[in-house]
Amino acid sequence: MLAKRIIPCLDVTAGRVVKGVSFVELRDAGDPVEIARRYDDQGADELTFLDITASSDDRGIIFRIIEQVAEQVFIPLTVGGGVREVQDVRNLLNAGADKVSINTSAVLNPQLVADAAGRYGSQCIVVAIDAKQVAPGKWEVFTHGGRKATGLDAVEWAKKMQSLGAGEILLTSMDKDGQMSGFDLALTRAVTNALEIPVIASGGVGNLQHLADGVILGGADAVLAASIFHFGEYTVQQAKQFMAVQGIEVRL
Amino acid sequence: MVDIAVVDYGMGNLRSVQQALRKVAPNTSVSVTDDAKIIAGAKRVVFPGQGAMPDCMRELDARGLRQAVLDAAQNKPFFGICIGLQMLFDHSAEGDVPGLGILSGEVVRFASELKDAQGNKLKVPHMGWNRVQRINQPPQATITPSSGGGGLGSGSIGAHILWNGIDQNSRFYFVHSYYVRPHDESVVQATSDYPQPFVCAVARDNLFAVQFHPEKSAAAGLRLLQNFVNWNPV
């Protein structure tokens, strides 16, 4: 049986892994290559790197990090942040990424998703959606790290991305992100029910029950978390054992 | 002459495959190449593939690599990965295109609206870590008995030598929407379930090919690649 995936997420800026609430008070979590190796040892199913570097001058740093990680860690690596054109996808894949995550640029230019999937295959194109609740059972897509409203309905947008060739959706609740109070389960359920492709739930994990809830109640195919792993609160292995006890199929 | 040629026909990212081969065989030369002469001269050939099968077939031909791949599949240790497995067969439902016809059978898509035993929806692509159950085949002259290296005994009788040191039901990383249906059951070396069993590894003579990605399957995947690098089929 296919296992539900646990994906630690590494937000990277200036060559360091950081984590904060809504991009304020960024807390240093360490060296990305070291952290990637640690999560691999703990049994992480994949790793996601988000380049949150503000200045384009520092864009080269993420490539060197991915190159180093890919030499040492043999599980799927997803990289996102600042992907604007097909060439960016190509460069990240060449550096060692297995999948590339596209967020704001998918909204500004949906054809990018179709072009990148057409050129490199849907299996390596993840569309990241940042969504905020606007009414009961209604979520709107936001871009630019959650700062800009788009007027797009999150469920409809996810379906459109699937039709353009996205292989997977990384779904983040802006309401829950950094709150440590659990995923937006209604949002997760609404999107996963509407799609054929896998959905990764993200945003809000504060304990291991939240991860299990994302799968059992939210219907997520994979769960992503950062803080609970970065600061030594839980290991990935502990998370998997917890989920296994709840009857979730995991790779132990 | 290179030790291992990884066939590059412009589809997908071959860096991961190259990195994993370098990891398991640090003293061998690994060349990612679209040069038919290098493929012809290599001791071993790895045939990966990503994306859509019609594109893969077209790009393979556009680079004039079809004959080099056909030859390698006949006469030297040959390892197919993902679409590199599917392309070995007669025909694919993806784009309704013929494959290389090295193995007899079809490539078909997972049904939509799949459900697991609990009634939960199963997504397509089949993406993630799934269990691989190796199939014991009657001993053939083409499956060499394990000799030396301490690997003896880790694969039970009838299991292909490439499974040496890999536990039954180990998990490997998959990402695909189509799977192979060989006509000849004797080529089947492993299956996985989604939710029905499907073939995820085949072998014949000097050829071995898998649907999953060993280069992204942590320790079990690296062991499989290492076994391939040390494989000397008769």
XYZ file of C-alpha atoms in Angstrom:
486
model
C 0.000 0.000 0.000
C 1.185 3.477 -0.843
C 2.533 5.304 2.207
C 1.442 8.787 3.229
C 4.462 11.040 3.004
C 6.008 13.254 5.651
C 7.900 16.157 4.145
C 10.049 18.465 6.263
C 10.198 21.945 4.747
C 13.311 24.089 4.835
C 12.847 27.826 4.319
C 16.216 29.062 3.148
C 17.608 32.579 3.065
C 21.223 33.757 2.850
C 22.357 30.135 3.028
C 20.579 29.360 6.293
C 17.397 27.577 7.253
C 15.057 29.978 9.032
C 11.544 29.889 10.364
C 9.265 32.636 11.505
C 5.655 33.618 11.812
C 4.438 35.422 8.706
C 7.985 36.347 7.753
C 8.691 38.284 10.913
C 11.095 37.332 13.672
C 12.943 34.814 11.555
C 14.658 32.299 13.754
C 17.843 30.581 12.587
C 17.488 26.802 12.429
C 20.873 25.907 11.004
C 22.790 24.796 7.946
C 20.531 23.457 5.153
C 22.830 20.633 4.077
C 23.265 19.379 7.632
C 19.557 19.619 8.319
C 18.721 17.797 5.081
C 21.029 14.948 6.044
C 19.535 14.744 9.500
C 15.981 14.465 8.127
C 17.100 11.860 5.609
C 18.593 9.825 8.473
C 15.315 10.170 10.347
C 13.397 8.692 7.429
C 11.899 11.764 5.747
C 10.062 10.742 2.568
C 10.971 13.890 0.649
C 12.429 17.299 1.366
C 11.113 20.679 0.280
C 13.335 23.759 0.082
C 11.732 27.164 -0.259
C 14.077 29.951 -1.242
C 12.686 32.965 0.596
C 15.589 35.214 -0.360
C 14.328 38.695 -1.033
C 17.193 39.916 -3.174
C 17.833 38.367 -6.534
C 21.580 38.798 -5.928
C 21.542 35.883 -3.552
C 19.679 33.513 -5.835
C 22.815 31.548 -6.602
C 23.068 30.307 -3.031
C 20.137 27.917 -3.328
C 21.743 26.186 -6.322
C 24.903 25.402 -4.378
C 22.852 24.106 -1.469
C 20.766 21.835 -3.699
C 23.873 20.550 -5.441
C 25.416 19.586 -2.114
C 22.251 17.985 -0.782
C 21.679 16.004 -3.990
C 25.149 14.471 -3.694
C 24.341 13.068 -0.278
C 20.618 12.553 0.047
C 18.819 10.067 -2.203
C 15.172 10.950 -1.700
C 13.055 13.354 -3.778
C 13.940 17.032 -3.428
C 11.478 19.809 -4.209
C 12.669 23.381 -4.596
C 10.519 26.501 -4.816
C 10.783 30.249 -4.540
C 11.363 32.751 -7.292
C 10.599 30.402 -10.177
C 9.501 32.724 -12.981
C 10.280 31.016 -16.274
C 10.953 27.624 -17.783
C 14.672 28.350 -17.601
C 14.416 28.637 -13.804
C 12.819 25.188 -13.711
C 15.593 23.824 -15.865
C 18.315 25.368 -13.708
C 16.867 23.921 -10.505
C 16.468 20.465 -12.033
C 20.043 20.619 -13.266
C 21.227 21.564 -9.794
C 19.670 18.369 -8.449
C 16.027 19.182 -7.696
C 13.552 16.448 -8.622
C 10.526 18.716 -8.498
C 10.101 22.446 -8.780
C 7.394 24.332 -6.951
C 5.710 27.282 -8.691
C 3.539 29.721 -6.748
C 3.149 33.410 -7.634
C 4.344 32.925 -11.199
C 1.610 30.365 -11.832
C -0.961 33.070 -11.085
C 0.798 35.749 -13.116
C 1.421 33.372 -16.015
C -0.501 30.064 -15.893
C 1.072 29.082 -19.206
C 4.355 28.651 -17.310
C 2.876 25.588 -15.607
C 1.774 24.127 -18.928
C 5.121 24.886 -20.575
C 7.204 23.496 -17.723
C 5.071 20.345 -17.425
C 5.157 19.902 -21.185
C 8.906 20.219 -21.276
C 9.954 18.315 -18.140
C 6.911 16.238 -17.272
C 4.111 16.715 -14.755
C 5.978 14.584 -12.226
C 8.364 17.443 -11.519
C 5.902 20.339 -11.432
C 4.377 21.198 -8.069
C 2.011 24.151 -7.895
C 2.041 25.820 -4.494
C -1.195 27.507 -3.476
C -1.416 29.912 -0.545
C -5.066 30.191 0.469
C -6.996 32.280 2.953
C -10.559 31.708 4.064
C -12.911 34.452 2.857
C -16.287 32.895 3.692
C -17.510 29.585 5.112
C -16.304 26.891 2.698
C -14.593 29.514 0.506
C -10.886 30.175 0.172
C -9.065 32.708 -1.952
C -5.625 32.339 -3.514
C -2.974 34.805 -2.344
C 0.435 35.424 -3.875
C 3.688 37.149 -2.952
C 4.041 35.245 0.282
C 0.414 35.778 1.208
C 0.403 39.568 0.739
C -1.579 39.906 -2.473
C -5.145 38.807 -3.012
C -5.913 37.400 -6.446
C -9.677 37.005 -6.449
C -9.178 33.354 -7.442
C -11.089 30.583 -5.694
C -8.587 28.095 -4.286
C -10.474 24.936 -5.269
C -11.136 26.159 -8.812
C -7.541 27.309 -9.116
C -6.234 23.908 -8.007
C -8.406 22.216 -10.649
C -7.106 24.572 -13.297
C -3.505 23.849 -12.308
C -4.193 20.127 -12.535
C -5.616 20.575 -16.015
C -2.534 22.556 -17.086
C -0.230 19.733 -16.037
C 0.669 20.191 -12.378
C 1.702 16.845 -10.909
C 0.964 17.768 -7.330
C -0.461 20.622 -5.239
C 1.302 22.066 -2.197
C -1.561 23.657 -0.290
C -0.803 26.163 2.469
C -3.375 27.807 4.666
C -2.324 31.414 5.273
C -4.694 31.534 8.237
C -2.969 28.608 9.897
C 0.640 29.070 8.818
C 2.887 29.608 11.816
C -0.009 29.280 14.276
C 0.901 25.743 15.411
C -2.820 24.987 15.789
C -3.169 22.396 13.024
C -3.961 22.401 9.296
C -7.063 24.027 7.843
C -8.725 20.633 7.455
C -11.788 21.899 5.624
C -9.586 23.570 3.015
C -7.442 20.448 2.651
C -10.508 18.238 2.264
C -12.153 20.567 -0.260
C -9.073 20.629 -2.484
C -8.142 16.946 -2.251
C -11.719 15.874 -3.014
C -11.740 18.042 -6.116
C -8.491 16.655 -7.569
C -7.040 13.527 -9.122
C -3.462 14.540 -8.321
C -1.858 14.330 -4.855
C -2.223 17.164 -2.358
C 0.393 18.093 0.255
C -1.124 19.784 3.290
C 0.909 22.635 4.754
C 0.634 25.379 7.325
C -0.135 25.114 10.998
C 1.436 21.935 12.322
C 2.238 22.235 16.012
C 2.142 18.626 17.165
C 2.028 15.081 15.822
C -1.747 14.778 16.073
C -1.987 17.614 13.558
C -0.043 15.543 11.031
C -2.334 12.545 11.536
C -5.416 14.783 11.274
C -4.183 16.148 7.958
C -4.253 12.656 6.506
C -7.285 11.153 8.267
C -9.569 14.188 8.427
C -8.108 16.358 5.691
C -7.533 13.551 3.197
C -4.029 14.790 2.362
C -1.659 12.514 0.445
C 1.346 14.060 2.175
C 1.930 16.411 5.090
C 4.529 19.137 5.294
C 5.921 20.703 8.442
C 8.861 22.825 9.471
C 9.063 24.137 13.018
C 8.173 20.938 14.868
C 11.160 19.234 13.267
C 13.653 22.098 13.093
C 13.899 22.835 16.764
C 14.220 19.254 17.897
C 10.721 18.981 19.300
C 10.015 15.812 17.325
C 11.953 13.676 14.889
C 10.479 12.552 11.590
C 10.703 8.987 12.872
C 8.600 9.857 15.921
C 6.031 11.466 13.667
C 5.828 8.351 11.538
C 5.495 6.037 14.508
C 2.731 8.225 15.878
C 0.900 8.123 12.564
C 1.374 4.363 12.221
C -0.278 3.832 15.604
C -3.273 5.746 14.266
C -3.523 3.301 11.379
C -1.879 5.483 8.750
C 0.356 3.703 6.258
C 3.849 5.185 6.522
C 7.359 4.186 5.486
C 9.058 3.198 8.710
C 35.483 3.615 -22.877
C 33.145 4.475 -20.041
C 31.959 1.969 -17.488
C 28.369 3.154 -17.371
C 26.515 5.180 -19.997
C 23.296 6.882 -18.914
C 21.262 7.446 -22.077
C 20.318 11.111 -22.376
C 17.664 11.831 -24.973
C 16.665 15.179 -23.520
C 13.755 13.984 -21.402
C 13.929 14.737 -17.749
C 16.681 15.204 -15.327
C 19.418 12.620 -15.282
C 21.575 14.196 -12.642
C 19.959 12.202 -9.838
C 20.656 8.962 -11.665
C 24.253 9.958 -12.238
C 24.749 11.019 -8.605
C 23.330 7.755 -7.297
C 25.543 5.681 -9.607
C 28.590 7.653 -8.499
C 27.633 7.042 -4.892
C 27.418 3.244 -5.311
C 30.336 2.967 -7.717
C 32.791 5.729 -6.834
C 35.611 4.238 -8.905
C 33.700 3.790 -12.136
C 33.213 6.325 -14.890
C 29.612 7.380 -15.411
C 28.736 9.312 -18.548
C 25.383 10.962 -19.199
C 25.429 10.899 -22.966
C 23.457 11.266 -26.193
C 26.315 9.844 -28.242
C 25.485 6.451 -29.786
C 29.196 5.575 -29.979
C 29.708 6.082 -26.254
C 26.625 3.977 -25.530
C 27.929 1.270 -27.859
C 31.303 1.297 -26.129
C 30.068 1.387 -22.532
C 30.270 -1.689 -20.343
C 26.802 -1.048 -18.900
C 23.873 1.066 -19.926
C 21.239 2.802 -17.819
C 18.104 3.858 -19.676
C 16.047 6.369 -17.661
C 13.029 8.366 -18.715
C 10.642 10.994 -17.451
C 7.683 12.785 -18.918
C 5.321 11.431 -21.532
C 6.102 8.317 -23.534
C 5.319 9.818 -26.989
C 7.804 12.626 -26.289
C 10.390 10.144 -25.056
C 10.089 7.968 -28.180
C 10.247 11.011 -30.447
C 13.292 12.467 -28.707
C 15.082 9.126 -28.704
C 14.651 8.906 -32.471
C 15.458 12.578 -33.011
C 18.850 11.906 -31.445
C 19.397 8.760 -33.463
C 19.692 6.619 -30.349
C 17.135 3.885 -31.050
C 19.594 1.398 -32.506
C 22.171 2.017 -29.789
C 19.536 1.285 -27.133
C 18.269 -1.822 -28.962
C 21.828 -3.123 -29.252
C 22.676 -2.417 -25.617
C 19.511 -4.158 -24.464
C 20.684 -7.252 -26.334
C 24.304 -7.456 -25.405
C 25.299 -5.812 -22.126
C 24.008 -5.211 -18.599
C 21.090 -2.883 -19.177
C 18.947 -1.127 -16.551
C 15.704 0.695 -17.398
C 14.033 3.190 -15.057
C 10.431 4.474 -15.171
C 9.632 5.456 -18.784
C 12.861 3.604 -19.580
C 10.975 0.470 -18.511
C 7.794 1.361 -20.384
C 9.643 2.095 -23.634
C 10.936 -1.485 -23.761
C 7.430 -2.782 -24.492
C 5.425 -3.046 -27.732
C 2.921 -0.301 -27.239
C 1.765 2.415 -24.839
C -1.754 3.700 -24.302
C -0.136 7.046 -23.491
C -0.466 8.806 -26.818
C -1.160 5.432 -28.504
C 2.468 5.015 -29.599
C 4.610 1.974 -30.328
C 7.530 1.315 -28.010
C 10.838 -0.364 -28.774
C 9.305 -3.855 -28.748
C 12.172 -5.454 -26.845
C 9.652 -7.041 -24.483
C 6.202 -8.169 -25.482
C 3.303 -6.359 -23.824
C 1.514 -3.063 -23.302
C 1.699 0.030 -21.177
C -1.667 1.021 -19.734
C -3.004 3.762 -17.448
C -4.290 3.343 -13.927
C -8.068 3.551 -13.914
C -9.544 6.834 -12.694
C -11.734 6.828 -9.595
C -9.519 4.253 -7.868
C -10.326 3.603 -4.224
C -8.448 1.803 -1.480
C -9.949 -0.839 0.831
C -11.309 1.912 3.129
C -12.997 3.662 0.236
C -10.533 6.550 0.114
C -9.748 7.991 -3.275
C -6.429 6.895 -4.759
C -4.709 9.643 -6.704
C -3.124 9.346 -10.119
C -0.169 9.748 -10.586
C 0.747 6.985 -8.174
C 3.261 9.082 -6.273
C 5.290 8.126 -3.238
C 6.751 5.144 -1.427
C 5.132 1.788 -2.057
C 6.037 -1.764 -1.173
C 7.749 -3.915 -3.766
C 7.113 -7.628 -3.663
C 9.661 -9.594 -5.614
C 8.476 -12.585 -7.572
C 10.501 -15.755 -7.490
C 10.965 -17.083 -10.987
C 12.186 -20.561 -11.899
C 15.979 -20.539 -12.120
C 17.199 -19.643 -15.583
C 20.579 -19.902 -17.142
C 20.482 -16.138 -17.388
C 20.260 -15.608 -13.666
C 23.722 -16.096 -12.336
C 24.154 -17.800 -9.003
C 25.420 -15.426 -6.389
C 29.141 -15.864 -5.980
C 31.289 -14.078 -3.463
C 30.636 -10.653 -2.063
C 28.784 -12.080 0.891
C 25.490 -11.532 -0.854
C 24.666 -15.212 -0.969
C 21.539 -16.158 0.842
C 20.038 -12.695 1.073
C 17.959 -13.399 -2.011
C 15.898 -16.556 -1.715
C 16.002 -19.212 -4.400
C 14.554 -17.918 -7.607
C 14.789 -14.254 -6.720
C 16.800 -12.293 -9.224
C 20.339 -11.544 -8.132
C 19.635 -7.811 -8.329
C 17.391 -8.163 -5.256
C 20.311 -9.385 -3.148
C 20.429 -7.613 0.199
C 17.015 -5.996 -0.297
C 14.233 -7.107 2.021
C 11.010 -8.475 0.621
C 8.340 -5.704 0.632
C 10.887 -2.897 0.830
C 9.514 0.492 -0.128
C 10.652 2.322 -3.254
C 9.715 5.755 -4.590
C 7.262 5.791 -7.503
C 5.822 8.513 -9.667
C 3.838 7.362 -12.694
C 0.346 7.155 -14.180
C 0.991 4.207 -16.521
C 2.296 0.715 -15.828
C 3.449 -2.266 -17.903
C 1.528 -5.447 -18.674
C 4.031 -7.997 -19.979
C 2.658 -10.864 -22.087
C 5.368 -13.188 -20.855
C 4.917 -13.682 -17.112
C 8.384 -15.146 -16.757
C 9.923 -11.672 -17.127
C 8.117 -10.348 -14.037
C 10.526 -9.761 -11.135
C 8.343 -7.707 -8.792
C 4.899 -6.255 -8.302
C 3.415 -3.473 -6.204
C -0.229 -2.735 -5.324
C -2.328 0.295 -6.280
C -4.780 -1.077 -5.223
C -4.493 -4.050 -7.582
C -1.097 -5.669 -8.147
C 0.848 -4.212 -11.070
C 4.236 -5.169 -12.474
C 7.020 -2.878 -11.264
C 10.148 -4.814 -12.249
C 11.027 -7.053 -15.180
C 14.149 -8.890 -16.286
C 15.314 -11.006 -19.166
C 18.845 -12.167 -19.842
C 21.093 -9.106 -19.467
C 18.227 -6.696 -18.978
C 16.548 -5.446 -15.792
C 14.057 -2.604 -15.600
C 11.938 -1.013 -12.883
C 8.968 1.348 -12.712
C 10.110 3.069 -9.515
C 13.078 5.389 -9.075
C 15.957 3.588 -7.341
C 17.996 6.797 -7.497
C 15.418 8.388 -5.167
C 14.636 5.366 -3.002
C 17.194 5.833 -0.231
C 19.105 2.740 0.953
C 17.042 0.102 -0.883
C 17.354 1.986 -4.159
C 21.080 2.470 -3.815
C 21.504 -1.240 -3.076
C 19.621 -2.162 -6.251
C 21.844 0.134 -8.303
C 24.913 -1.247 -6.596
C 23.795 -4.783 -7.457
C 23.354 -3.704 -11.068
C 26.809 -2.161 -11.195
C 28.269 -5.466 -9.964
C 26.049 -7.652 -12.132
C 27.698 -9.861 -14.719
C 24.953 -11.768 -16.502
C 26.197 -14.714 -18.534
